[in-house]
Amino acid sequence: HPSATRSDWRQRVASSSSTSISSSAATAATAATAATLLQQPAPPRCIFGPGKQWMVVKGFVSEVERQALFRKAVTHMQRQELHPNPCGPGRFFAKADDEPSIYVNPLLEQLTRRCERCLRLLGVPHDCVLGRTISLILPGGFIHRHTDAYRPGQPGHRPGFEHLRCNIVVSLADPSGRPVVEGAALPVEQCDLWAFFASKCLHETVPLQGREPRIVMGFGWSVPPDHALERPPAEWEHER
Protein backbone atom coordinates (compact mmCIF):
# COMPACT_ATOMS: atom_id res chain seq x y z
CA HIS A 1 0.00 0.00 0.00
CA PRO A 2 1.61 3.33 -1.10
CA SER A 3 0.86 5.23 2.14
CA ALA A 4 2.28 2.42 4.31
CA THR A 5 5.41 2.32 2.18
CA ARG A 6 5.71 6.09 2.38
CA SER A 7 5.33 5.96 6.18
CA ASP A 8 8.02 3.31 6.57
CA TRP A 9 10.39 5.36 4.44
CA ARG A 10 9.68 8.55 6.41
CA GLN A 11 10.88 6.88 9.62
CA ARG A 12 14.06 5.63 7.97
CA VAL A 13 14.93 8.90 6.26
CA ALA A 14 14.46 10.94 9.45
CA SER A 15 17.21 8.98 11.17
CA SER A 16 19.46 8.29 8.20
CA SER A 17 19.48 11.38 5.98
CA SER A 18 21.94 13.40 8.04
CA THR A 19 24.17 10.39 8.53
CA SER A 20 24.04 9.63 4.82
CA ILE A 21 24.99 13.19 3.87
CA SER A 22 27.89 13.41 6.32
CA SER A 23 29.06 9.93 5.33
CA SER A 24 29.01 10.89 1.65
CA ALA A 25 31.04 14.02 2.37
CA ALA A 26 33.59 12.03 4.41
CA THR A 27 33.87 9.41 1.66
CA ALA A 28 34.40 12.10 -0.98
CA ALA A 29 37.10 13.77 1.12
CA THR A 30 38.90 10.46 1.68
CA ALA A 31 38.74 9.62 -2.02
CA ALA A 32 40.07 13.06 -2.96
CA THR A 33 43.00 12.72 -0.55
CA ALA A 34 43.86 9.27 -1.83
CA ALA A 35 43.77 10.47 -5.44
CA THR A 36 46.13 13.32 -4.61
CA LEU A 37 48.60 11.05 -2.84
CA LEU A 38 48.64 8.56 -5.69
CA GLN A 39 48.77 11.34 -8.30
CA GLN A 40 46.06 9.65 -10.30
CA PRO A 41 44.73 11.46 -13.36
CA ALA A 42 41.22 12.84 -13.04
CA PRO A 43 38.50 10.76 -14.73
CA PRO A 44 37.01 12.13 -17.96
CA ARG A 45 34.46 14.83 -17.25
CA CYS A 46 32.20 13.88 -20.14
CA ILE A 47 31.40 10.33 -21.28
CA PHE A 48 29.48 9.38 -24.44
CA GLY A 49 27.62 6.17 -25.19
CA PRO A 50 27.68 4.28 -28.51
CA GLY A 51 26.60 6.52 -31.35
CA LYS A 52 26.21 9.35 -28.83
CA GLN A 53 22.83 7.96 -27.79
CA TRP A 54 23.58 9.20 -24.28
CA MET A 55 26.06 11.41 -22.46
CA VAL A 56 27.19 11.58 -18.83
CA VAL A 57 28.62 14.75 -17.27
CA LYS A 58 30.48 14.01 -14.05
CA GLY A 59 30.06 16.38 -11.11
CA PHE A 60 27.35 18.47 -12.72
CA VAL A 61 26.19 19.80 -9.34
CA SER A 62 28.19 20.44 -6.17
CA GLU A 63 27.71 18.44 -2.99
CA VAL A 64 26.03 21.46 -1.40
CA GLU A 65 23.57 21.67 -4.30
CA ARG A 66 22.95 17.93 -4.16
CA GLN A 67 22.12 18.13 -0.46
CA ALA A 68 19.69 21.00 -1.13
CA LEU A 69 17.97 18.95 -3.85
CA PHE A 70 17.84 15.95 -1.50
CA ARG A 71 16.15 18.00 1.22
CA LYS A 72 13.72 19.41 -1.35
CA ALA A 73 12.66 15.95 -2.55
CA VAL A 74 12.38 14.58 1.00
CA THR A 75 10.22 17.54 2.05
CA HIS A 76 7.87 17.02 -0.91
CA MET A 77 7.65 13.32 -0.08
CA GLN A 78 6.85 13.99 3.57
CA ARG A 79 4.16 16.49 2.57
CA GLN A 80 2.66 13.90 0.18
CA GLU A 81 3.39 16.21 -2.75
CA LEU A 82 5.05 13.37 -4.70
CA HIS A 83 2.38 11.18 -6.24
CA PRO A 84 2.41 7.38 -6.69
CA ASN A 85 3.37 6.48 -10.25
CA PRO A 86 0.91 3.89 -11.60
CA CYS A 87 3.58 2.56 -14.00
CA GLY A 88 5.49 0.71 -11.28
CA PRO A 89 5.79 -0.11 -7.57
CA GLY A 90 7.57 2.17 -5.11
CA ARG A 91 7.68 5.06 -7.59
CA PHE A 92 6.72 8.63 -6.65
CA PHE A 93 6.94 11.71 -8.83
CA ALA A 94 5.80 15.24 -9.53
CA LYS A 95 5.71 17.35 -12.67
CA ALA A 96 7.19 20.57 -11.35
CA ASP A 97 5.74 22.78 -14.07
CA ASP A 98 2.18 21.62 -13.35
CA GLU A 99 2.30 23.47 -10.00
CA PRO A 100 5.36 25.75 -10.05
CA SER A 101 4.32 27.55 -6.87
CA ILE A 102 4.89 24.27 -5.01
CA TYR A 103 7.85 22.73 -6.82
CA VAL A 104 9.87 25.40 -8.63
CA ASN A 105 12.42 27.32 -6.58
CA PRO A 106 15.47 29.46 -7.49
CA LEU A 107 17.82 26.45 -7.41
CA LEU A 108 15.68 24.51 -9.89
CA GLU A 109 15.59 27.53 -12.19
CA GLN A 110 19.36 27.96 -11.89
CA LEU A 111 19.96 24.30 -12.73
CA THR A 112 17.58 24.52 -15.69
CA ARG A 113 19.74 27.27 -17.17
CA ARG A 114 22.91 25.29 -16.40
CA CYS A 115 21.50 22.26 -18.22
CA GLU A 116 20.71 24.43 -21.23
CA ARG A 117 24.25 25.83 -21.33
CA CYS A 118 25.86 22.43 -20.82
CA LEU A 119 23.76 20.70 -23.48
CA ARG A 120 23.75 23.63 -25.93
CA LEU A 121 19.98 24.02 -25.66
CA LEU A 122 19.62 27.78 -25.18
CA GLY A 123 16.48 28.87 -27.01
CA VAL A 124 15.27 25.30 -27.60
CA PRO A 125 11.61 24.74 -26.61
CA HIS A 126 11.02 22.87 -23.37
CA ASP A 127 9.23 19.54 -23.45
CA CYS A 128 5.57 19.98 -22.47
CA VAL A 129 4.65 16.33 -21.81
CA LEU A 130 6.77 15.66 -18.74
CA GLY A 131 8.58 18.98 -18.32
CA ARG A 132 10.73 19.23 -15.20
CA THR A 133 10.22 16.29 -12.88
CA ILE A 134 11.07 15.11 -9.38
CA SER A 135 11.38 11.34 -9.15
CA LEU A 136 11.79 9.25 -6.01
CA ILE A 137 11.96 5.45 -6.08
CA LEU A 138 11.88 3.39 -2.89
CA PRO A 139 13.82 0.14 -2.42
CA GLY A 140 12.21 -2.59 -4.49
CA GLY A 141 10.85 -0.12 -7.01
CA PHE A 142 11.95 0.07 -10.64
CA ILE A 143 11.26 1.83 -13.94
CA HIS A 144 9.70 -0.34 -16.63
CA ARG A 145 11.32 -0.53 -20.07
CA HIS A 146 9.87 2.19 -22.28
CA THR A 147 10.46 5.26 -24.42
CA ASP A 148 9.00 8.75 -24.05
CA ALA A 149 8.10 9.26 -27.69
CA TYR A 150 5.59 11.93 -28.60
CA ARG A 151 2.21 10.48 -29.59
CA PRO A 152 -0.51 12.17 -31.65
CA GLY A 153 -3.31 13.42 -29.43
CA GLN A 154 -1.09 13.50 -26.36
CA PRO A 155 -1.12 16.85 -24.51
CA GLY A 156 2.17 18.57 -25.34
CA HIS A 157 2.73 16.45 -28.49
CA ARG A 158 5.10 18.14 -30.95
CA PRO A 159 4.92 16.50 -34.40
CA GLY A 160 8.31 15.96 -36.02
CA PHE A 161 10.33 16.51 -32.84
CA GLU A 162 12.28 14.18 -30.56
CA HIS A 163 12.18 14.24 -26.76
CA LEU A 164 15.60 14.89 -25.23
CA ARG A 165 15.88 14.48 -21.46
CA CYS A 166 18.57 14.92 -18.86
CA ASN A 167 18.56 13.94 -15.20
CA ILE A 168 20.58 15.06 -12.19
CA VAL A 169 21.50 12.26 -9.77
CA VAL A 170 20.49 13.43 -6.29
CA SER A 171 20.48 10.15 -4.36
CA LEU A 172 22.02 6.90 -5.59
CA ALA A 173 23.38 4.88 -2.67
CA ASP A 174 23.22 1.55 -4.53
CA PRO A 175 24.42 0.98 -8.12
CA SER A 176 21.24 -1.00 -8.83
CA GLY A 177 19.56 2.38 -9.28
CA ARG A 178 21.68 3.38 -12.26
CA PRO A 179 19.70 4.13 -15.43
CA VAL A 180 19.78 1.46 -18.12
CA VAL A 181 19.67 2.90 -21.65
CA GLU A 182 19.45 0.47 -24.58
CA GLY A 183 20.58 -2.34 -22.29
CA ALA A 184 23.62 -0.54 -20.82
CA ALA A 185 23.82 0.68 -17.21
CA LEU A 186 25.20 4.22 -17.31
CA PRO A 187 28.28 5.07 -15.19
CA VAL A 188 26.61 7.70 -13.03
CA GLU A 189 27.02 8.59 -9.37
CA GLN A 190 25.56 11.25 -7.10
CA CYS A 191 26.05 14.80 -8.47
CA ASP A 192 26.33 13.55 -12.08
CA LEU A 193 24.03 14.31 -15.00
CA TRP A 194 23.01 12.04 -17.85
CA ALA A 195 21.30 13.10 -21.08
CA PHE A 196 19.72 10.90 -23.73
CA PHE A 197 17.08 10.77 -26.45
CA ALA A 198 14.16 9.50 -24.38
CA SER A 199 11.87 9.28 -27.42
CA LYS A 200 14.25 6.97 -29.31
CA CYS A 201 16.15 4.99 -26.66
CA LEU A 202 14.56 2.27 -24.56
CA HIS A 203 15.32 2.98 -20.92
CA GLU A 204 14.60 1.35 -17.57
CA THR A 205 16.06 0.41 -14.19
CA VAL A 206 16.30 -2.88 -12.32
CA PRO A 207 14.66 -3.23 -8.87
CA LEU A 208 16.39 -0.90 -6.42
CA GLN A 209 18.48 -2.64 -3.76
CA GLY A 210 19.58 -1.35 -0.35
CA ARG A 211 17.69 0.89 2.07
CA GLU A 212 18.00 4.37 0.53
CA PRO A 213 15.76 5.92 -2.14
CA ARG A 214 16.83 6.79 -5.66
CA ILE A 215 16.16 10.47 -6.35
CA VAL A 216 16.65 12.33 -9.63
CA MET A 217 15.60 15.71 -10.99
CA GLY A 218 14.58 15.58 -14.66
CA PHE A 219 14.47 18.15 -17.46
CA GLY A 220 13.24 17.89 -21.05
CA TRP A 221 13.34 19.63 -24.44
CA SER A 222 11.81 19.12 -27.87
CA VAL A 223 14.60 18.88 -30.45
CA PRO A 224 14.77 18.30 -34.22
CA PRO A 225 15.35 14.71 -35.40
CA ASP A 226 18.92 15.53 -36.46
CA HIS A 227 19.89 17.00 -33.08
CA ALA A 228 23.13 15.52 -31.71
CA LEU A 229 24.63 15.45 -28.25
CA GLU A 230 27.89 17.38 -28.13
CA ARG A 231 30.65 17.99 -25.64
CA PRO A 232 29.70 20.92 -23.35
CA PRO A 233 31.08 24.31 -24.41
CA ALA A 234 33.82 26.08 -22.49
CA GLU A 235 32.71 27.93 -19.36
CA TRP A 236 29.26 26.28 -19.35
CA GLU A 237 29.43 26.19 -15.52
CA HIS A 238 29.61 29.97 -15.21
CA GLU A 239 26.31 31.57 -14.28
CA ARG A 240 25.13 34.43 -16.49
PDB file of C-alpha atoms in Angstrom:
ATOM      1  CA  HIS A   1       0.000   0.000   0.000  1.00  0.00           C
ATOM      2  CA  PRO A   2       1.612   3.333  -1.100  1.00  0.00           C
ATOM      3  CA  SER A   3       0.859   5.226   2.139  1.00  0.00           C
ATOM      4  CA  ALA A   4       2.278   2.421   4.307  1.00  0.00           C
ATOM      5  CA  THR A   5       5.411   2.318   2.184  1.00  0.00           C
ATOM      6  CA  ARG A   6       5.708   6.094   2.375  1.00  0.00           C
ATOM      7  CA  SER A   7       5.330   5.963   6.178  1.00  0.00           C
ATOM      8  CA  ASP A   8       8.024   3.309   6.569  1.00  0.00           C
ATOM      9  CA  TRP A   9      10.391   5.365   4.441  1.00  0.00           C
ATOM     10  CA  ARG A  10       9.678   8.547   6.411  1.00  0.00           C
ATOM     11  CA  GLN A  11      10.876   6.883   9.619  1.00  0.00           C
ATOM     12  CA  ARG A  12      14.056   5.632   7.970  1.00  0.00           C
ATOM     13  CA  VAL A  13      14.934   8.901   6.258  1.00  0.00           C
ATOM     14  CA  ALA A  14      14.458  10.935   9.454  1.00  0.00           C
ATOM     15  CA  SER A  15      17.214   8.983  11.175  1.00  0.00           C
ATOM     16  CA  SER A  16      19.464   8.286   8.203  1.00  0.00           C
ATOM     17  CA  SER A  17      19.480  11.384   5.982  1.00  0.00           C
ATOM     18  CA  SER A  18      21.938  13.405   8.041  1.00  0.00           C
ATOM     19  CA  THR A  19      24.173  10.391   8.526  1.00  0.00           C
ATOM     20  CA  SER A  20      24.042   9.631   4.822  1.00  0.00           C
ATOM     21  CA  ILE A  21      24.985  13.187   3.873  1.00  0.00           C
ATOM     22  CA  SER A  22      27.895  13.409   6.323  1.00  0.00           C
ATOM     23  CA  SER A  23      29.064   9.929   5.331  1.00  0.00           C
ATOM     24  CA  SER A  24      29.010  10.890   1.650  1.00  0.00           C
ATOM     25  CA  ALA A  25      31.044  14.017   2.372  1.00  0.00           C
ATOM     26  CA  ALA A  26      33.590  12.034   4.411  1.00  0.00           C
ATOM     27  CA  THR A  27      33.870   9.409   1.661  1.00  0.00           C
ATOM     28  CA  ALA A  28      34.400  12.096  -0.978  1.00  0.00           C
ATOM     29  CA  ALA A  29      37.100  13.772   1.116  1.00  0.00           C
ATOM     30  CA  THR A  30      38.898  10.461   1.682  1.00  0.00           C
ATOM     31  CA  ALA A  31      38.737   9.618  -2.015  1.00  0.00           C
ATOM     32  CA  ALA A  32      40.074  13.061  -2.964  1.00  0.00           C
ATOM     33  CA  THR A  33      43.003  12.723  -0.553  1.00  0.00           C
ATOM     34  CA  ALA A  34      43.858   9.265  -1.834  1.00  0.00           C
ATOM     35  CA  ALA A  35      43.774  10.475  -5.437  1.00  0.00           C
ATOM     36  CA  THR A  36      46.127  13.320  -4.614  1.00  0.00           C
ATOM     37  CA  LEU A  37      48.604  11.052  -2.844  1.00  0.00           C
ATOM     38  CA  LEU A  38      48.639   8.556  -5.695  1.00  0.00           C
ATOM     39  CA  GLN A  39      48.769  11.341  -8.305  1.00  0.00           C
ATOM     40  CA  GLN A  40      46.063   9.645 -10.298  1.00  0.00           C
ATOM     41  CA  PRO A  41      44.734  11.456 -13.363  1.00  0.00           C
ATOM     42  CA  ALA A  42      41.222  12.839 -13.041  1.00  0.00           C
ATOM     43  CA  PRO A  43      38.497  10.760 -14.727  1.00  0.00           C
ATOM     44  CA  PRO A  44      37.013  12.127 -17.960  1.00  0.00           C
ATOM     45  CA  ARG A  45      34.458  14.832 -17.245  1.00  0.00           C
ATOM     46  CA  CYS A  46      32.195  13.883 -20.144  1.00  0.00           C
ATOM     47  CA  ILE A  47      31.402  10.327 -21.280  1.00  0.00           C
ATOM     48  CA  PHE A  48      29.484   9.382 -24.440  1.00  0.00           C
ATOM     49  CA  GLY A  49      27.621   6.168 -25.192  1.00  0.00           C
ATOM     50  CA  PRO A  50      27.679   4.275 -28.512  1.00  0.00           C
ATOM     51  CA  GLY A  51      26.596   6.522 -31.346  1.00  0.00           C
ATOM     52  CA  LYS A  52      26.210   9.353 -28.835  1.00  0.00           C
ATOM     53  CA  GLN A  53      22.831   7.960 -27.786  1.00  0.00           C
ATOM     54  CA  TRP A  54      23.585   9.198 -24.276  1.00  0.00           C
ATOM     55  CA  MET A  55      26.057  11.414 -22.462  1.00  0.00           C
ATOM     56  CA  VAL A  56      27.187  11.580 -18.827  1.00  0.00           C
ATOM     57  CA  VAL A  57      28.625  14.751 -17.271  1.00  0.00           C
ATOM     58  CA  LYS A  58      30.480  14.010 -14.049  1.00  0.00           C
ATOM     59  CA  GLY A  59      30.062  16.380 -11.108  1.00  0.00           C
ATOM     60  CA  PHE A  60      27.348  18.472 -12.719  1.00  0.00           C
ATOM     61  CA  VAL A  61      26.186  19.797  -9.337  1.00  0.00           C
ATOM     62  CA  SER A  62      28.187  20.439  -6.167  1.00  0.00           C
ATOM     63  CA  GLU A  63      27.711  18.438  -2.991  1.00  0.00           C
ATOM     64  CA  VAL A  64      26.030  21.457  -1.395  1.00  0.00           C
ATOM     65  CA  GLU A  65      23.571  21.673  -4.300  1.00  0.00           C
ATOM     66  CA  ARG A  66      22.947  17.927  -4.156  1.00  0.00           C
ATOM     67  CA  GLN A  67      22.116  18.127  -0.458  1.00  0.00           C
ATOM     68  CA  ALA A  68      19.686  20.995  -1.126  1.00  0.00           C
ATOM     69  CA  LEU A  69      17.968  18.947  -3.846  1.00  0.00           C
ATOM     70  CA  PHE A  70      17.844  15.949  -1.501  1.00  0.00           C
ATOM     71  CA  ARG A  71      16.151  17.997   1.217  1.00  0.00           C
ATOM     72  CA  LYS A  72      13.724  19.408  -1.350  1.00  0.00           C
ATOM     73  CA  ALA A  73      12.664  15.948  -2.547  1.00  0.00           C
ATOM     74  CA  VAL A  74      12.382  14.584   1.004  1.00  0.00           C
ATOM     75  CA  THR A  75      10.218  17.536   2.048  1.00  0.00           C
ATOM     76  CA  HIS A  76       7.865  17.025  -0.912  1.00  0.00           C
ATOM     77  CA  MET A  77       7.646  13.323  -0.080  1.00  0.00           C
ATOM     78  CA  GLN A  78       6.852  13.985   3.571  1.00  0.00           C
ATOM     79  CA  ARG A  79       4.156  16.487   2.566  1.00  0.00           C
ATOM     80  CA  GLN A  80       2.664  13.899   0.179  1.00  0.00           C
ATOM     81  CA  GLU A  81       3.393  16.210  -2.752  1.00  0.00           C
ATOM     82  CA  LEU A  82       5.047  13.372  -4.699  1.00  0.00           C
ATOM     83  CA  HIS A  83       2.378  11.178  -6.243  1.00  0.00           C
ATOM     84  CA  PRO A  84       2.405   7.385  -6.688  1.00  0.00           C
ATOM     85  CA  ASN A  85       3.371   6.485 -10.249  1.00  0.00           C
ATOM     86  CA  PRO A  86       0.910   3.895 -11.605  1.00  0.00           C
ATOM     87  CA  CYS A  87       3.581   2.563 -13.998  1.00  0.00           C
ATOM     88  CA  GLY A  88       5.493   0.715 -11.282  1.00  0.00           C
ATOM     89  CA  PRO A  89       5.788  -0.113  -7.574  1.00  0.00           C
ATOM     90  CA  GLY A  90       7.571   2.171  -5.114  1.00  0.00           C
ATOM     91  CA  ARG A  91       7.680   5.065  -7.586  1.00  0.00           C
ATOM     92  CA  PHE A  92       6.715   8.631  -6.653  1.00  0.00           C
ATOM     93  CA  PHE A  93       6.942  11.713  -8.830  1.00  0.00           C
ATOM     94  CA  ALA A  94       5.805  15.243  -9.533  1.00  0.00           C
ATOM     95  CA  LYS A  95       5.714  17.354 -12.671  1.00  0.00           C
ATOM     96  CA  ALA A  96       7.193  20.566 -11.351  1.00  0.00           C
ATOM     97  CA  ASP A  97       5.740  22.781 -14.073  1.00  0.00           C
ATOM     98  CA  ASP A  98       2.184  21.623 -13.353  1.00  0.00           C
ATOM     99  CA  GLU A  99       2.304  23.468 -10.001  1.00  0.00           C
ATOM    100  CA  PRO A 100       5.361  25.752 -10.053  1.00  0.00           C
ATOM    101  CA  SER A 101       4.320  27.551  -6.869  1.00  0.00           C
ATOM    102  CA  ILE A 102       4.895  24.275  -5.005  1.00  0.00           C
ATOM    103  CA  TYR A 103       7.849  22.725  -6.821  1.00  0.00           C
ATOM    104  CA  VAL A 104       9.867  25.401  -8.635  1.00  0.00           C
ATOM    105  CA  ASN A 105      12.419  27.317  -6.577  1.00  0.00           C
ATOM    106  CA  PRO A 106      15.468  29.462  -7.487  1.00  0.00           C
ATOM    107  CA  LEU A 107      17.822  26.450  -7.407  1.00  0.00           C
ATOM    108  CA  LEU A 108      15.685  24.509  -9.889  1.00  0.00           C
ATOM    109  CA  GLU A 109      15.592  27.528 -12.190  1.00  0.00           C
ATOM    110  CA  GLN A 110      19.358  27.962 -11.886  1.00  0.00           C
ATOM    111  CA  LEU A 111      19.957  24.305 -12.727  1.00  0.00           C
ATOM    112  CA  THR A 112      17.576  24.520 -15.693  1.00  0.00           C
ATOM    113  CA  ARG A 113      19.739  27.275 -17.174  1.00  0.00           C
ATOM    114  CA  ARG A 114      22.911  25.295 -16.397  1.00  0.00           C
ATOM    115  CA  CYS A 115      21.505  22.263 -18.217  1.00  0.00           C
ATOM    116  CA  GLU A 116      20.712  24.429 -21.235  1.00  0.00           C
ATOM    117  CA  ARG A 117      24.252  25.827 -21.331  1.00  0.00           C
ATOM    118  CA  CYS A 118      25.860  22.434 -20.821  1.00  0.00           C
ATOM    119  CA  LEU A 119      23.757  20.700 -23.484  1.00  0.00           C
ATOM    120  CA  ARG A 120      23.751  23.635 -25.932  1.00  0.00           C
ATOM    121  CA  LEU A 121      19.980  24.017 -25.657  1.00  0.00           C
ATOM    122  CA  LEU A 122      19.622  27.779 -25.182  1.00  0.00           C
ATOM    123  CA  GLY A 123      16.479  28.875 -27.011  1.00  0.00           C
ATOM    124  CA  VAL A 124      15.265  25.300 -27.605  1.00  0.00           C
ATOM    125  CA  PRO A 125      11.608  24.735 -26.606  1.00  0.00           C
ATOM    126  CA  HIS A 126      11.015  22.869 -23.365  1.00  0.00           C
ATOM    127  CA  ASP A 127       9.225  19.542 -23.449  1.00  0.00           C
ATOM    128  CA  CYS A 128       5.573  19.979 -22.466  1.00  0.00           C
ATOM    129  CA  VAL A 129       4.653  16.327 -21.813  1.00  0.00           C
ATOM    130  CA  LEU A 130       6.773  15.665 -18.738  1.00  0.00           C
ATOM    131  CA  GLY A 131       8.584  18.978 -18.324  1.00  0.00           C
ATOM    132  CA  ARG A 132      10.731  19.226 -15.204  1.00  0.00           C
ATOM    133  CA  THR A 133      10.220  16.294 -12.883  1.00  0.00           C
ATOM    134  CA  ILE A 134      11.073  15.114  -9.376  1.00  0.00           C
ATOM    135  CA  SER A 135      11.384  11.335  -9.150  1.00  0.00           C
ATOM    136  CA  LEU A 136      11.793   9.248  -6.008  1.00  0.00           C
ATOM    137  CA  ILE A 137      11.961   5.448  -6.084  1.00  0.00           C
ATOM    138  CA  LEU A 138      11.877   3.395  -2.894  1.00  0.00           C
ATOM    139  CA  PRO A 139      13.823   0.135  -2.417  1.00  0.00           C
ATOM    140  CA  GLY A 140      12.207  -2.594  -4.490  1.00  0.00           C
ATOM    141  CA  GLY A 141      10.846  -0.121  -7.013  1.00  0.00           C
ATOM    142  CA  PHE A 142      11.946   0.072 -10.642  1.00  0.00           C
ATOM    143  CA  ILE A 143      11.262   1.826 -13.936  1.00  0.00           C
ATOM    144  CA  HIS A 144       9.697  -0.339 -16.635  1.00  0.00           C
ATOM    145  CA  ARG A 145      11.322  -0.531 -20.066  1.00  0.00           C
ATOM    146  CA  HIS A 146       9.874   2.187 -22.281  1.00  0.00           C
ATOM    147  CA  THR A 147      10.458   5.263 -24.423  1.00  0.00           C
ATOM    148  CA  ASP A 148       9.000   8.748 -24.047  1.00  0.00           C
ATOM    149  CA  ALA A 149       8.103   9.261 -27.692  1.00  0.00           C
ATOM    150  CA  TYR A 150       5.593  11.932 -28.604  1.00  0.00           C
ATOM    151  CA  ARG A 151       2.213  10.479 -29.593  1.00  0.00           C
ATOM    152  CA  PRO A 152      -0.514  12.174 -31.647  1.00  0.00           C
ATOM    153  CA  GLY A 153      -3.314  13.419 -29.427  1.00  0.00           C
ATOM    154  CA  GLN A 154      -1.091  13.496 -26.362  1.00  0.00           C
ATOM    155  CA  PRO A 155      -1.122  16.849 -24.510  1.00  0.00           C
ATOM    156  CA  GLY A 156       2.169  18.568 -25.337  1.00  0.00           C
ATOM    157  CA  HIS A 157       2.735  16.453 -28.486  1.00  0.00           C
ATOM    158  CA  ARG A 158       5.098  18.144 -30.955  1.00  0.00           C
ATOM    159  CA  PRO A 159       4.918  16.500 -34.404  1.00  0.00           C
ATOM    160  CA  GLY A 160       8.306  15.963 -36.023  1.00  0.00           C
ATOM    161  CA  PHE A 161      10.327  16.514 -32.838  1.00  0.00           C
ATOM    162  CA  GLU A 162      12.277  14.184 -30.565  1.00  0.00           C
ATOM    163  CA  HIS A 163      12.177  14.235 -26.763  1.00  0.00           C
ATOM    164  CA  LEU A 164      15.602  14.892 -25.234  1.00  0.00           C
ATOM    165  CA  ARG A 165      15.875  14.478 -21.462  1.00  0.00           C
ATOM    166  CA  CYS A 166      18.568  14.924 -18.856  1.00  0.00           C
ATOM    167  CA  ASN A 167      18.559  13.937 -15.203  1.00  0.00           C
ATOM    168  CA  ILE A 168      20.583  15.055 -12.189  1.00  0.00           C
ATOM    169  CA  VAL A 169      21.498  12.261  -9.768  1.00  0.00           C
ATOM    170  CA  VAL A 170      20.492  13.435  -6.288  1.00  0.00           C
ATOM    171  CA  SER A 171      20.483  10.151  -4.360  1.00  0.00           C
ATOM    172  CA  LEU A 172      22.023   6.896  -5.589  1.00  0.00           C
ATOM    173  CA  ALA A 173      23.379   4.877  -2.672  1.00  0.00           C
ATOM    174  CA  ASP A 174      23.216   1.553  -4.534  1.00  0.00           C
ATOM    175  CA  PRO A 175      24.416   0.976  -8.124  1.00  0.00           C
ATOM    176  CA  SER A 176      21.238  -1.005  -8.834  1.00  0.00           C
ATOM    177  CA  GLY A 177      19.565   2.383  -9.283  1.00  0.00           C
ATOM    178  CA  ARG A 178      21.680   3.383 -12.263  1.00  0.00           C
ATOM    179  CA  PRO A 179      19.699   4.134 -15.428  1.00  0.00           C
ATOM    180  CA  VAL A 180      19.784   1.461 -18.121  1.00  0.00           C
ATOM    181  CA  VAL A 181      19.670   2.896 -21.653  1.00  0.00           C
ATOM    182  CA  GLU A 182      19.451   0.472 -24.578  1.00  0.00           C
ATOM    183  CA  GLY A 183      20.583  -2.339 -22.286  1.00  0.00           C
ATOM    184  CA  ALA A 184      23.616  -0.538 -20.818  1.00  0.00           C
ATOM    185  CA  ALA A 185      23.823   0.681 -17.209  1.00  0.00           C
ATOM    186  CA  LEU A 186      25.197   4.220 -17.311  1.00  0.00           C
ATOM    187  CA  PRO A 187      28.282   5.070 -15.192  1.00  0.00           C
ATOM    188  CA  VAL A 188      26.608   7.704 -13.029  1.00  0.00           C
ATOM    189  CA  GLU A 189      27.017   8.591  -9.370  1.00  0.00           C
ATOM    190  CA  GLN A 190      25.564  11.255  -7.105  1.00  0.00           C
ATOM    191  CA  CYS A 191      26.051  14.795  -8.475  1.00  0.00           C
ATOM    192  CA  ASP A 192      26.329  13.552 -12.077  1.00  0.00           C
ATOM    193  CA  LEU A 193      24.031  14.310 -15.000  1.00  0.00           C
ATOM    194  CA  TRP A 194      23.012  12.044 -17.855  1.00  0.00           C
ATOM    195  CA  ALA A 195      21.302  13.097 -21.077  1.00  0.00           C
ATOM    196  CA  PHE A 196      19.722  10.897 -23.733  1.00  0.00           C
ATOM    197  CA  PHE A 197      17.084  10.767 -26.449  1.00  0.00           C
ATOM    198  CA  ALA A 198      14.156   9.503 -24.379  1.00  0.00           C
ATOM    199  CA  SER A 199      11.872   9.281 -27.415  1.00  0.00           C
ATOM    200  CA  LYS A 200      14.248   6.969 -29.314  1.00  0.00           C
ATOM    201  CA  CYS A 201      16.147   4.995 -26.657  1.00  0.00           C
ATOM    202  CA  LEU A 202      14.557   2.269 -24.564  1.00  0.00           C
ATOM    203  CA  HIS A 203      15.323   2.977 -20.923  1.00  0.00           C
ATOM    204  CA  GLU A 204      14.596   1.346 -17.574  1.00  0.00           C
ATOM    205  CA  THR A 205      16.064   0.414 -14.189  1.00  0.00           C
ATOM    206  CA  VAL A 206      16.300  -2.876 -12.319  1.00  0.00           C
ATOM    207  CA  PRO A 207      14.657  -3.227  -8.874  1.00  0.00           C
ATOM    208  CA  LEU A 208      16.395  -0.895  -6.420  1.00  0.00           C
ATOM    209  CA  GLN A 209      18.475  -2.643  -3.759  1.00  0.00           C
ATOM    210  CA  GLY A 210      19.581  -1.349  -0.354  1.00  0.00           C
ATOM    211  CA  ARG A 211      17.689   0.892   2.066  1.00  0.00           C
ATOM    212  CA  GLU A 212      18.000   4.367   0.531  1.00  0.00           C
ATOM    213  CA  PRO A 213      15.756   5.924  -2.137  1.00  0.00           C
ATOM    214  CA  ARG A 214      16.829   6.785  -5.661  1.00  0.00           C
ATOM    215  CA  ILE A 215      16.162  10.466  -6.352  1.00  0.00           C
ATOM    216  CA  VAL A 216      16.654  12.329  -9.629  1.00  0.00           C
ATOM    217  CA  MET A 217      15.599  15.709 -10.993  1.00  0.00           C
ATOM    218  CA  GLY A 218      14.583  15.579 -14.657  1.00  0.00           C
ATOM    219  CA  PHE A 219      14.467  18.153 -17.458  1.00  0.00           C
ATOM    220  CA  GLY A 220      13.236  17.892 -21.055  1.00  0.00           C
ATOM    221  CA  TRP A 221      13.341  19.632 -24.438  1.00  0.00           C
ATOM    222  CA  SER A 222      11.808  19.120 -27.873  1.00  0.00           C
ATOM    223  CA  VAL A 223      14.597  18.877 -30.449  1.00  0.00           C
ATOM    224  CA  PRO A 224      14.766  18.299 -34.225  1.00  0.00           C
ATOM    225  CA  PRO A 225      15.352  14.711 -35.401  1.00  0.00           C
ATOM    226  CA  ASP A 226      18.925  15.535 -36.463  1.00  0.00           C
ATOM    227  CA  HIS A 227      19.892  16.997 -33.080  1.00  0.00           C
ATOM    228  CA  ALA A 228      23.134  15.521 -31.714  1.00  0.00           C
ATOM    229  CA  LEU A 229      24.626  15.453 -28.246  1.00  0.00           C
ATOM    230  CA  GLU A 230      27.892  17.381 -28.134  1.00  0.00           C
ATOM    231  CA  ARG A 231      30.650  17.992 -25.636  1.00  0.00           C
ATOM    232  CA  PRO A 232      29.702  20.920 -23.354  1.00  0.00           C
ATOM    233  CA  PRO A 233      31.084  24.308 -24.414  1.00  0.00           C
ATOM    234  CA  ALA A 234      33.817  26.076 -22.491  1.00  0.00           C
ATOM    235  CA  GLU A 235      32.712  27.926 -19.363  1.00  0.00           C
ATOM    236  CA  TRP A 236      29.255  26.280 -19.345  1.00  0.00           C
ATOM    237  CA  GLU A 237      29.434  26.191 -15.519  1.00  0.00           C
ATOM    238  CA  HIS A 238      29.613  29.968 -15.214  1.00  0.00           C
ATOM    239  CA  GLU A 239      26.308  31.572 -14.284  1.00  0.00           C
ATOM    240  CA  ARG A 240      25.133  34.433 -16.488  1.00  0.00           C
TER     241      ARG A 240
END
